[in-house]
Amino acid sequence: MNKTEFVSIIVIFLCFGSASAIERDLEIRNEMWSSRDKNFGVSLTPAKWSDKSAIVIAQLNRFEYRRMAMLASLKFNEYNHYRIKLNDVNAVTKYSEIAYSANRYDKATGENKRVYVGFKVVKPGGKEVIIDLAKAVKMDQRNDLNSYAYSKIAISGLEPGDILDYYICEETTMPTSTLIHFFEPVIYQLPREYPVLNQKLQFRAARRCFINVVSLNGAPELKLEADDENDEQYYTLEGKEIDGVEDQRWLFPYRELPSIKFRAAYASGKGMRTFDVLLGEPGIAKSSVSKKEVEDMAATMLATSYDIKSLNKFAKTKLKNIKDPFEIARQAYYFYRNRYFDSMEGVTVGGGRWPEISELNFTDGFSTFLASKKIEHDIIIAIPRNISSLNNLLMEAEIEWMIRVKKGSEYLYLSPFDINTVAGFISPLLEGTEAYALNGLSPRGYDAKKITIPVSSSEVNQSAVLVEVDLLDLNKAKVAVKKTLSGVNKFTEQYGLMDLYDYEAEERERFIMEESFAEYGSSKKRFIALKDTYMSKRVEAKAELLKQMSERDYNVKVQNTGNLKVEQTGRYDTKEAMIYSFSFETEDLVKKTGPNFLVDAGKLIEQQTKVKGEELNRTTNVYFENARSFSHKITLNIPAGYTVQGLDRLNVKLESKWGGFTSSAKEENGKIVLECYKHYDFNFVPKEEWSKVVDFLNAAYEFSEQKILLKKK
């Protein structure tokens, strides 16, 4: 074949693919906007919902799972179609711009996704306006770890009273050479933000597909319908006049609201024999999991052999005189973590993806190491609080894995690490949950025993903040902040304000590490150039982040953010705090009123939550991520020639079983000293006790709104 013939074939192939995509686009448009489903032709809505911002007249969510036998590939399709009546300006604003995924082809995996969309506006008189898709704008979302493309389209001309009818459909084909494939699970919340007049939820799969499905929190059971012509079956749920659910803080919807859990899988006979993980029987829906199935699943998933030579070598050379199993586990854990740190510098300066370790690989590998040292430990299987209870375990994708080292009646939990995770850390979403413990030294398979994972206290997860405000120049306040963060409270700042250069010295002090440019082969020059570029922007980038954080926390415009100093990273012990300090200036803290000045002193305890309106009457339980506390000590100098008024309003005390807020204010040595302590003592509060939480939340909010008067003598 000569070059001309080859190019001709490629052109024909591309033209055929393009024509096929256009044809498929028209097929989907006809399906979505035809009159076959009469619900999508309705325009009238119930009067009982006239006060709602929007009403979903009709909604279709369909998921399809197929195996293309001739092509040895799998196909996953997701079709979403909505017809929404927009009643007010808020709804119009929300839907005036819609984003959707872009077509994507992944060269590494061969996965190919095609996206088909359509948007039309139906005016009150019945006139239909179809939005021109050529006006969509291609976007690229980037963060520290990855990037992805999407499109965004403006729905112009929207007005209250209009109906927006649109669909977003994705069809994904993926080659498969494996014996078994698990599709991404779907957890579907039935009531949504807006009331729904007609709803249809469908899952469609071949008869030989493995199906896991369960209805939760009072959701109706899905109805099974057969499609004999295509040798497929539908799992269908249809609903009418479903009330909306107001957006609520501290709610885990899948634990409170009617929801559906669904997962499809394909497996050959050999795949079933080698990796039967909570699959059940082909074509028969599986809706529960027994203790024996959990044990068999663990035996299958933890059967991989791991190379632990490096861990054993470290233990032999560095830990040979240590007998305490907790200390051996801690030191080996940090050595294991350091091996990932070793490759981070090149990734950081090059803008690449940080290295990760899977929960299963960590748990299996570290258990193998502990077993080689005959250290007693358990493998923990748990489900995050925001997903499900252990009793509703349905698929392995819900599970999180941990290690629990034993020493007499004491336990040391080890979670799969990233660069800041410490030995003893437990994810807040696992605290207080029921879990399975499997003996890591068991020679004859596993015997799963139920345990309850410990819950950390508000004293452990604490933020202690010192703020000094210089008011010598009443036109601009100079603010110096020092934060001591412990437990879960330190994570946001650890990942936001620190990079590897903040903790490189402590890593190299503990472990022998190679130079990072080794990752670039012989290109040391390239590595140095990348590092120089990164370091030249590092201080400026951190200052900008501090500015954003300060403006968010204190609700003021900020200038001259700087002097960031990380005094302690908090990366080697659960009790070790992260300590850092910084400063900023603002002109928004003090306002002149005649000859006097008002100081927004309450703002210095950072933004607080106000509960009002419909939020006061809560009908769902309260799920805080974790117990936590916040203490503030704020010192403001009193400018010469002024006296202070209004301190009496800053003395507050409101305590309950669930938490509280206490504050005091005094004048001392020419300064105003404010001290506050706010604490959430539980990660779960029954809805019946909500009013007691509201009391201290609103007390803290009212404090944050208080001002101090500097009165001219």
XYZ file of C-alpha atoms in Angstrom:
713
model
C 0.000 0.000 0.000
C 1.486 3.353 -0.981
C 1.238 6.516 1.077
C -1.597 7.978 -1.021
C -3.736 4.871 -0.573
C -3.102 4.849 3.175
C -4.090 8.507 3.562
C -7.244 7.878 1.518
C -8.274 5.028 3.813
C -7.734 7.207 6.891
C -9.798 10.030 5.369
C -12.625 7.605 4.529
C -12.509 6.189 8.063
C -12.647 9.649 9.646
C -15.489 10.724 7.370
C -17.416 7.562 8.209
C -16.851 8.140 11.937
C -17.972 11.748 11.617
C -21.062 10.770 9.623
C -21.858 8.064 12.150
C -21.623 10.565 15.028
C -23.917 13.010 13.220
C -26.414 10.244 12.565
C -26.301 9.153 16.209
C -26.759 12.754 17.313
C -29.973 12.956 15.271
C -31.186 9.595 16.612
C -30.779 10.739 20.207
C -32.376 14.104 19.498
C -35.391 12.383 17.969
C -35.657 10.008 20.900
C -35.397 12.727 23.536
C -37.597 15.314 21.871
C -40.189 13.029 20.304
C -43.663 12.657 21.786
C -43.250 8.979 22.753
C -42.990 9.915 26.429
C -46.026 12.114 26.977
C -44.648 13.453 30.262
C -42.150 15.539 28.275
C -45.010 17.262 26.471
C -46.652 18.556 29.654
C -46.585 22.299 30.364
C -48.973 22.714 33.299
C -47.684 22.355 36.866
C -49.526 21.847 40.192
C -50.658 24.969 42.007
C -49.328 23.554 45.295
C -45.774 24.136 44.036
C -46.304 27.647 42.715
C -44.055 29.078 45.441
C -41.126 26.859 44.445
C -38.210 28.319 42.542
C -38.517 25.628 39.864
C -40.518 22.473 39.128
C -39.180 19.452 37.276
C -42.087 18.522 35.010
C -40.408 15.353 33.730
C -37.087 13.660 34.416
C -35.463 10.596 32.847
C -32.242 9.033 34.118
C -31.270 5.868 32.242
C -28.113 3.799 32.659
C -27.230 1.038 30.170
C -24.596 -1.692 30.479
C -23.739 -3.873 27.483
C -21.029 -6.213 26.279
C -20.178 -6.029 22.578
C -19.206 -9.663 21.971
C -17.860 -9.220 18.431
C -15.621 -6.330 19.454
C -14.525 -7.661 22.880
C -15.574 -4.369 24.399
C -17.997 -3.003 26.965
C -20.416 -0.153 26.558
C -21.788 2.120 29.254
C -24.415 4.701 28.332
C -25.963 7.364 30.538
C -28.992 9.343 29.332
C -30.348 12.299 31.313
C -33.347 14.303 30.140
C -35.059 17.127 32.072
C -38.046 19.380 31.454
C -38.038 22.159 34.062
C -40.443 25.019 34.712
C -38.512 28.081 35.903
C -40.652 30.109 38.312
C -38.318 32.853 39.518
C -35.123 34.765 38.875
C -33.043 32.388 41.030
C -33.957 29.438 38.806
C -33.329 31.497 35.665
C -29.887 32.475 36.971
C -29.041 28.875 37.872
C -29.881 27.551 34.406
C -28.645 30.474 32.341
C -25.417 28.569 31.836
C -24.968 24.775 31.734
C -21.742 22.763 31.649
C -21.336 19.253 30.269
C -18.516 16.800 29.559
C -16.579 16.910 26.310
C -15.925 14.028 23.943
C -12.872 12.134 25.105
C -10.599 9.411 23.808
C -8.058 7.967 26.223
C -5.096 6.576 24.305
C -3.804 4.703 27.344
C -6.989 2.728 28.007
C -8.726 2.903 24.643
C -11.835 4.327 26.324
C -13.928 6.440 23.970
C -16.710 8.728 25.226
C -19.145 10.553 22.967
C -21.422 13.253 24.377
C -24.729 14.324 22.812
C -26.669 17.328 24.066
C -29.681 19.427 23.204
C -31.215 22.528 24.822
C -34.482 24.257 24.029
C -36.579 26.917 25.732
C -40.373 26.718 25.629
C -42.026 30.114 26.082
C -45.393 30.473 27.914
C -47.199 30.797 24.563
C -45.710 27.510 23.347
C -42.975 28.908 21.091
C -39.844 26.715 21.151
C -36.356 28.190 20.839
C -33.563 25.670 20.221
C -30.176 26.807 21.497
C -27.411 26.799 18.878
C -24.754 24.321 20.085
C -22.142 26.112 18.001
C -22.147 28.789 20.711
C -20.813 26.371 23.330
C -17.404 27.290 24.717
C -14.752 24.650 25.306
C -13.220 24.834 28.758
C -10.315 23.165 30.534
C -10.421 22.611 34.290
C -7.040 22.220 35.966
C -5.890 21.625 39.512
C -2.694 20.452 41.168
C -3.245 16.827 40.163
C -5.041 16.652 36.828
C -7.049 18.400 34.178
C -10.158 17.633 32.173
C -12.035 19.238 29.309
C -15.683 20.232 29.279
C -18.043 22.542 27.429
C -20.198 25.386 28.680
C -23.196 26.879 26.926
C -25.256 30.000 27.682
C -29.037 29.551 27.631
C -29.881 33.037 26.462
C -33.285 34.671 26.709
C -34.475 32.747 29.763
C -37.255 34.383 31.793
C -39.425 33.355 34.747
C -42.299 31.271 33.412
C -40.175 29.588 30.713
C -39.699 25.844 30.424
C -36.177 24.548 29.829
C -36.104 21.151 28.112
C -32.646 19.657 27.738
C -30.753 16.370 27.583
C -27.145 15.349 28.183
C -26.303 11.844 26.995
C -22.953 10.064 27.222
C -22.049 6.849 25.414
C -18.781 5.234 26.438
C -17.069 2.263 24.819
C -14.110 0.563 26.468
C -12.054 -2.403 25.271
C -11.752 -5.251 27.738
C -9.223 -8.028 27.956
C -9.988 -8.872 31.586
C -12.067 -11.759 32.856
C -14.222 -9.473 34.968
C -15.225 -5.816 34.838
C -17.026 -3.767 37.468
C -18.843 -0.700 36.173
C -18.860 2.431 38.306
C -21.539 2.127 41.008
C -24.486 4.511 41.048
C -25.953 5.872 44.285
C -29.078 7.744 43.296
C -30.931 10.110 45.615
C -34.627 10.194 44.692
C -35.891 13.530 46.128
C -33.827 16.415 44.799
C -33.703 20.175 45.217
C -36.866 20.841 43.200
C -40.195 18.981 43.269
C -40.661 16.469 40.444
C -43.966 15.901 38.689
C -42.906 12.771 36.740
C -39.722 10.800 37.330
C -38.340 7.728 35.603
C -35.157 5.925 36.699
C -33.922 2.964 34.627
C -31.016 0.547 34.701
C -30.717 -1.681 31.649
C -28.352 -4.656 31.383
C -27.963 -7.971 29.575
C -29.534 -10.964 31.299
C -26.145 -12.518 32.089
C -24.955 -9.332 33.792
C -24.304 -9.377 37.539
C -26.505 -6.849 39.332
C -26.207 -5.442 42.849
C -29.163 -3.260 43.797
C -30.888 -2.152 46.984
C -33.476 0.479 47.945
C -32.644 2.516 51.054
C -34.436 4.803 53.508
C -37.924 3.970 52.327
C -37.217 4.161 48.587
C -39.558 1.910 46.574
C -38.203 -1.321 45.100
C -37.216 -1.201 41.445
C -39.549 -3.083 39.117
C -37.939 -5.738 36.900
C -39.066 -5.791 33.264
C -37.819 -8.180 30.569
C -36.816 -7.205 27.034
C -36.838 -10.613 25.345
C -36.048 -9.233 21.906
C -32.671 -7.820 23.049
C -32.083 -10.447 25.763
C -31.947 -7.633 28.317
C -33.799 -6.619 31.447
C -34.838 -3.268 32.858
C -34.818 -2.236 36.492
C -37.316 0.610 36.531
C -38.679 3.047 39.074
C -41.371 5.564 38.191
C -42.576 8.250 40.550
C -45.071 11.089 40.500
C -45.435 14.307 42.489
C -42.250 13.961 44.527
C -41.681 16.913 46.848
C -38.318 18.637 46.721
C -35.781 18.663 49.522
C -34.361 21.970 50.707
C -30.582 22.144 50.667
C -29.399 21.471 54.215
C -26.091 21.800 55.957
C -24.665 18.769 57.708
C -26.843 16.248 55.937
C -25.708 12.892 54.527
C -28.502 12.366 51.979
C -27.776 8.681 51.381
C -28.299 8.009 55.103
C -31.561 9.933 55.412
C -33.328 10.301 52.076
C -34.844 7.602 49.845
C -31.993 6.372 47.634
C -31.041 3.531 45.273
C -27.672 1.752 45.182
C -26.856 -0.023 41.922
C -23.829 -1.670 40.345
C -23.435 -3.827 37.234
C -20.579 -6.197 36.395
C -19.602 -8.599 33.619
C -17.582 -11.740 34.298
C -16.626 -14.857 32.395
C -16.874 -18.239 34.076
C -13.164 -18.140 34.844
C -13.506 -14.600 36.150
C -16.194 -15.770 38.554
C -14.043 -18.596 39.810
C -10.989 -16.409 40.411
C -12.537 -13.129 41.562
C -16.066 -13.673 42.864
C -16.425 -10.470 44.898
C -20.003 -10.002 46.143
C -21.395 -10.862 42.707
C -24.195 -13.298 43.404
C -25.771 -15.091 40.425
C -25.881 -13.743 36.853
C -29.223 -12.191 35.983
C -30.448 -12.273 39.594
C -30.377 -9.023 41.558
C -28.276 -9.187 44.726
C -29.494 -6.918 47.541
C -27.654 -8.091 50.688
C -24.265 -9.377 51.802
C -23.636 -12.030 54.452
C -20.735 -12.217 56.906
C -19.416 -15.286 55.049
C -19.409 -13.358 51.775
C -17.383 -10.592 53.416
C -14.827 -13.166 54.608
C -14.607 -14.744 51.140
C -14.303 -11.316 49.530
C -11.416 -10.387 51.835
C -9.635 -13.684 51.127
C -9.917 -13.010 47.390
C -8.934 -9.337 47.467
C -6.045 -9.819 49.910
C -4.487 -12.737 48.042
C -1.843 -10.688 46.194
C 1.792 -11.293 47.129
C 3.699 -8.105 47.948
C 7.405 -7.447 47.911
C 8.225 -6.231 51.435
C 12.007 -6.488 51.148
C 12.521 -2.757 51.644
C 10.317 -2.693 54.765
C 12.069 -5.715 56.206
C 15.478 -4.207 55.444
C 14.466 -0.981 57.185
C 13.186 -2.909 60.206
C 16.359 -4.996 60.372
C 18.713 -2.005 60.267
C 16.718 0.676 62.108
C 14.279 -1.147 64.374
C 16.202 -4.223 65.507
C 16.299 -3.174 69.180
C 12.691 -1.993 69.344
C 10.190 -4.385 70.922
C 7.113 -2.166 71.157
C 4.767 -3.247 68.306
C 3.278 0.252 68.087
C 6.696 1.844 67.634
C 7.721 -0.725 64.999
C 4.469 -0.102 63.131
C 4.823 3.707 63.367
C 8.408 3.827 62.119
C 7.737 1.368 59.296
C 4.639 3.368 58.345
C 6.637 6.589 57.975
C 9.359 4.785 56.039
C 6.680 3.428 53.686
C 5.251 6.952 53.321
C 8.703 8.368 52.626
C 9.126 6.122 49.611
C 6.296 8.058 48.004
C 7.781 11.363 49.112
C 10.955 10.323 47.315
C 9.304 10.831 43.942
C 7.332 13.968 44.778
C 9.820 16.710 44.034
C 10.067 15.963 40.343
C 6.294 15.672 40.126
C 5.756 18.921 42.039
C 8.075 21.131 40.008
C 6.941 19.446 36.786
C 3.252 20.025 37.536
C 2.416 16.320 37.351
C 0.159 14.016 39.335
C 1.170 13.207 42.892
C 1.896 9.546 43.558
C -0.884 7.600 45.245
C -1.223 4.285 46.993
C -4.474 2.372 46.882
C -6.160 1.491 50.155
C -6.147 -2.191 49.287
C -2.489 -2.278 48.271
C -1.439 -0.482 51.432
C -3.536 -2.701 53.697
C -2.469 -5.943 52.057
C 1.205 -4.978 51.847
C 1.505 -3.589 55.359
C -0.379 -6.559 56.800
C 2.136 -8.823 55.074
C 4.970 -6.891 56.742
C 3.364 -7.016 60.198
C 2.673 -10.731 59.793
C 6.337 -11.317 58.902
C 7.217 -9.738 62.282
C 4.462 -11.727 64.023
C 2.853 -8.472 65.172
C -0.789 -8.941 66.099
C -3.097 -6.849 63.971
C -6.514 -6.732 62.319
C -7.528 -5.789 58.818
C -10.486 -3.406 59.095
C -13.311 -3.266 56.566
C -15.554 -0.204 56.967
C -18.001 1.957 55.028
C -17.909 5.795 55.269
C -20.727 7.316 57.315
C -21.922 9.424 54.390
C -22.480 6.366 52.178
C -24.100 3.583 54.167
C -24.205 1.556 57.350
C -22.344 -1.773 57.467
C -25.686 -3.601 57.401
C -26.348 -2.155 53.948
C -22.983 -3.164 52.458
C -23.626 -4.174 48.857
C -20.392 -3.918 46.853
C -16.649 -3.784 47.425
C -16.448 -0.275 45.926
C -18.036 1.138 49.115
C -15.374 -0.299 51.389
C -12.449 1.507 52.976
C -9.566 -0.546 54.367
C -7.348 0.033 57.402
C -4.913 -1.771 59.708
C -5.381 -2.022 63.477
C -2.235 -3.013 65.399
C -2.808 -4.658 68.783
C -0.864 -4.206 72.026
C -2.736 -5.823 74.886
C -6.056 -3.985 75.070
C -4.735 -0.986 73.099
C -5.005 -0.370 69.360
C -3.097 1.713 66.834
C -5.006 2.413 63.623
C -3.069 2.856 60.393
C -4.905 4.352 57.430
C -3.663 4.269 53.834
C -1.309 7.205 53.701
C -0.676 10.225 51.622
C 2.112 12.700 52.232
C 0.641 14.171 55.459
C -1.221 11.208 56.979
C 0.074 10.186 60.414
C 0.034 6.859 62.237
C -3.082 6.741 64.392
C -5.195 8.781 61.990
C -8.741 7.569 61.284
C -10.831 9.180 58.565
C -13.597 11.268 60.192
C -16.113 9.558 57.912
C -15.239 6.215 59.519
C -15.303 7.367 63.135
C -18.073 5.780 65.158
C -19.076 3.369 62.391
C -19.597 -0.347 62.783
C -16.910 -2.298 60.901
C -15.505 -5.792 60.388
C -12.160 -6.789 61.910
C -10.232 -9.694 60.346
C -7.292 -11.243 62.198
C -4.205 -10.473 60.091
C -2.334 -13.481 61.526
C -5.120 -15.996 60.894
C -3.634 -19.051 59.126
C -6.962 -20.563 58.039
C -8.950 -17.821 56.389
C -10.770 -14.950 58.015
C -13.397 -14.777 60.732
C -15.024 -11.350 60.526
C -15.894 -9.812 63.886
C -17.938 -6.631 64.254
C -16.285 -3.705 66.023
C -17.017 0.005 66.457
C -14.332 2.412 65.258
C -13.335 5.030 67.869
C -14.512 8.639 67.700
C -12.096 11.530 68.237
C -13.039 14.324 70.631
C -13.389 18.056 70.140
C -10.227 18.518 72.221
C -8.237 16.381 69.764
C -9.479 18.256 66.697
C -8.707 21.786 67.799
C -7.809 25.128 66.268
C -6.141 27.590 68.632
C -5.814 31.020 67.049
C -3.936 34.029 68.376
C -4.685 37.349 66.691
C -2.904 40.613 67.431
C -4.343 43.771 65.866
C -2.372 46.990 65.661
C -4.764 49.965 65.544
C -2.147 52.709 65.818
C -3.190 53.839 62.353
C -6.984 53.836 62.533
C -7.232 53.954 58.758
C -5.578 50.557 58.359
C -5.416 47.648 60.782
C -2.314 45.463 60.847
C -3.231 41.912 61.794
C -0.809 39.182 62.924
C -2.205 35.632 63.123
C -0.737 32.488 64.663
C -2.581 29.192 64.330
C -1.998 25.933 66.162
C -4.026 23.208 64.482
C -4.364 19.644 65.701
C -6.189 16.505 64.641
C -8.450 16.802 61.617
C -8.399 20.605 61.874
C -4.891 20.795 60.455
C -5.570 19.043 57.136
C -6.836 21.981 55.075
C -3.822 24.135 55.845
C -1.363 21.254 55.544
C -2.429 20.546 51.980
C -3.049 24.178 51.077
C -0.148 26.087 52.607
C 2.657 23.515 52.641
C 4.549 21.854 49.851
C 7.376 19.341 50.036
C 9.972 22.087 50.591
C 8.316 22.838 53.944
C 9.016 19.313 55.179
C 11.918 18.148 53.023
C 14.442 18.712 55.822
C 12.583 16.554 58.350
C 12.201 13.766 55.781
C 15.897 13.793 54.884
C 16.814 13.852 58.566
C 14.958 10.570 59.077
C 15.578 8.717 55.830
C 18.220 8.254 53.154
C 16.775 9.749 49.964
C 17.945 9.999 46.373
C 18.146 13.264 44.466
C 14.851 13.931 42.751
C 16.331 14.734 39.364
C 16.999 11.004 39.000
C 13.399 10.826 37.783
C 14.419 12.832 34.740
C 17.118 10.372 33.757
C 20.181 12.269 32.619
C 18.318 15.562 32.354
C 19.496 17.187 35.568
C 19.565 20.499 33.716
C 15.840 20.184 32.894
C 15.013 19.394 36.514
C 16.961 22.403 37.799
C 15.215 24.693 35.305
C 11.783 23.419 36.384
C 12.669 23.815 40.046
C 13.959 27.366 39.542
C 10.699 28.314 37.818
C 8.611 26.725 40.561
C 10.582 28.352 43.377
C 10.406 31.783 41.742
C 6.592 31.635 41.918
C 6.252 29.772 45.220
C 6.226 32.700 47.676
C 3.858 34.723 45.516
C 1.491 31.759 45.113
C 1.357 31.158 48.859
C 0.753 34.852 49.558
C -2.160 34.851 47.128
C -3.621 31.745 48.771
C -3.287 33.369 52.209
C -5.045 36.442 50.860
C -7.965 34.338 49.622
C -8.149 32.404 52.891
C -8.036 35.569 54.999
C -10.712 37.323 52.981
C -12.913 34.247 53.267
C -12.310 33.744 56.993
C -12.528 37.366 58.134
C -14.847 38.773 55.455
C -12.652 41.800 54.772
C -10.586 43.023 51.868
C -6.947 42.172 52.506
C -3.680 43.778 51.426
C -0.022 42.972 51.977
C -0.429 39.350 53.012
C 2.883 37.803 53.940
C 5.369 36.705 56.587
C 4.137 33.118 56.285
C 6.167 30.899 58.567
C 5.489 27.196 59.100
C 6.901 26.539 62.549
C 5.748 22.932 62.833
C 4.367 20.682 60.104
C 2.385 18.239 62.275
C 3.258 15.261 60.083
C 4.620 12.705 62.547
C 2.085 12.236 65.324
C -1.630 12.569 65.871
C -0.865 14.832 68.842
C 1.631 16.962 66.928
C 0.014 20.198 65.786
C 0.647 22.175 62.659
C 1.773 25.656 63.711
C 2.075 28.554 61.328
C 1.868 32.340 61.382
C 1.277 35.135 58.895
C 0.120 38.744 58.717
C -2.060 40.981 56.610
C -3.425 44.505 56.496
C -7.003 45.655 55.965
C -8.914 48.908 55.782
C -12.260 47.196 56.452
C -11.902 46.446 60.155
C -12.328 50.025 61.419
C -14.984 52.532 60.335
C -15.023 56.233 61.264
C -18.266 57.576 62.711
C -17.972 61.274 63.538
C -15.033 61.770 65.946
C -15.213 58.076 66.969
C -14.400 54.720 65.382
C -16.264 51.395 65.229
C -14.127 48.251 65.252
C -15.576 45.048 63.758
C -13.973 43.021 66.523
C -16.391 40.087 66.191
C -15.127 39.348 62.676
C -11.796 38.289 64.130
C -13.194 34.934 65.263
C -13.670 34.158 61.554
C -16.968 33.717 59.737
C -19.719 31.955 61.660
C -22.866 30.071 60.673
C -26.284 31.639 61.138
C -29.295 29.329 61.209
C -32.563 31.003 60.219
C -35.840 30.554 58.373
C -36.758 27.040 57.334
C -33.442 25.699 58.632
C -34.695 26.170 62.183
C -37.259 23.377 61.755
C -35.083 20.442 60.835
C -36.626 17.136 59.765
C -33.393 15.170 59.239
C -30.633 14.143 61.613
C -27.451 16.205 61.817
C -24.195 14.685 60.509
C -21.101 16.673 61.388
C -17.945 15.336 59.791
C -16.237 15.175 63.176
C -16.196 16.632 66.674
C -14.004 19.762 66.788
C -13.271 22.958 68.674
C -12.005 26.475 67.993
C -10.408 28.854 70.473
C -9.523 32.451 69.713
C -7.564 34.983 71.710
C -7.662 38.429 70.131
C -5.675 41.398 71.344
C -6.267 44.951 70.059
C -4.308 47.945 71.278
C -6.365 50.975 72.333
C -5.149 54.062 70.467
C -4.143 56.994 72.661
C -6.923 59.479 73.278
C -9.758 56.928 73.022
C -11.881 54.972 75.473
C -13.662 51.703 74.826
C -17.404 51.025 74.898
C -19.449 47.906 74.096
C -17.365 45.187 75.745
C -20.304 44.035 77.866
C -22.058 42.651 74.770
C -19.094 40.371 74.103
C -19.493 38.282 77.269
C -21.495 35.197 76.275
C -21.971 31.699 77.658
C -24.193 29.098 76.033
C -23.486 25.396 76.627
C -25.335 22.126 75.930
C -24.662 18.408 75.724
C -23.809 18.777 72.026
C -21.465 21.751 72.166
C -21.295 25.372 73.110
C -19.927 28.866 72.725
C -18.299 30.971 75.440
C -16.686 34.369 75.114
C -15.237 37.074 77.327
C -14.014 40.614 76.791
C -11.912 42.840 78.990
C -9.687 45.897 78.956
C -6.163 45.178 80.183
C -2.963 47.251 80.099
C -4.200 49.527 77.344
C -5.479 46.664 75.257
C -8.763 44.948 74.479
C -8.568 41.184 75.060
C -11.256 38.933 73.595
C -11.344 35.189 74.220
C -13.770 32.723 72.619
C -14.260 28.987 72.659
C -16.645 27.152 70.326
C -16.944 23.369 70.353
C -18.910 20.629 68.594
C -18.727 17.613 70.911
C -20.326 14.964 68.672
C -20.288 13.995 65.004
C -23.998 13.104 65.063
C -26.955 14.932 66.608
C -30.558 13.627 66.491
C -32.933 16.009 64.758
C -34.915 16.310 68.012
C -31.876 18.027 69.601
C -31.230 20.414 66.702
C -32.518 23.472 68.569
C -29.732 23.098 71.156
C -27.140 23.166 68.391
C -28.822 26.199 66.832
C -28.546 28.054 70.137
C -24.764 27.996 70.307
C -24.310 28.383 66.534
C -26.364 31.571 66.532
C -24.661 32.798 69.704
C -21.309 32.568 67.918
C -22.757 34.284 64.850
C -24.144 37.145 66.922
C -20.748 37.579 68.549
C -19.107 37.794 65.117
C -21.437 40.697 64.263
C -20.549 42.738 67.363
C -18.603 45.983 67.171
C -16.545 47.913 69.709
C -16.757 51.702 69.913
C -13.532 53.664 70.277
C -14.798 56.941 71.714
C -12.638 60.014 71.544
C -11.901 61.443 74.969
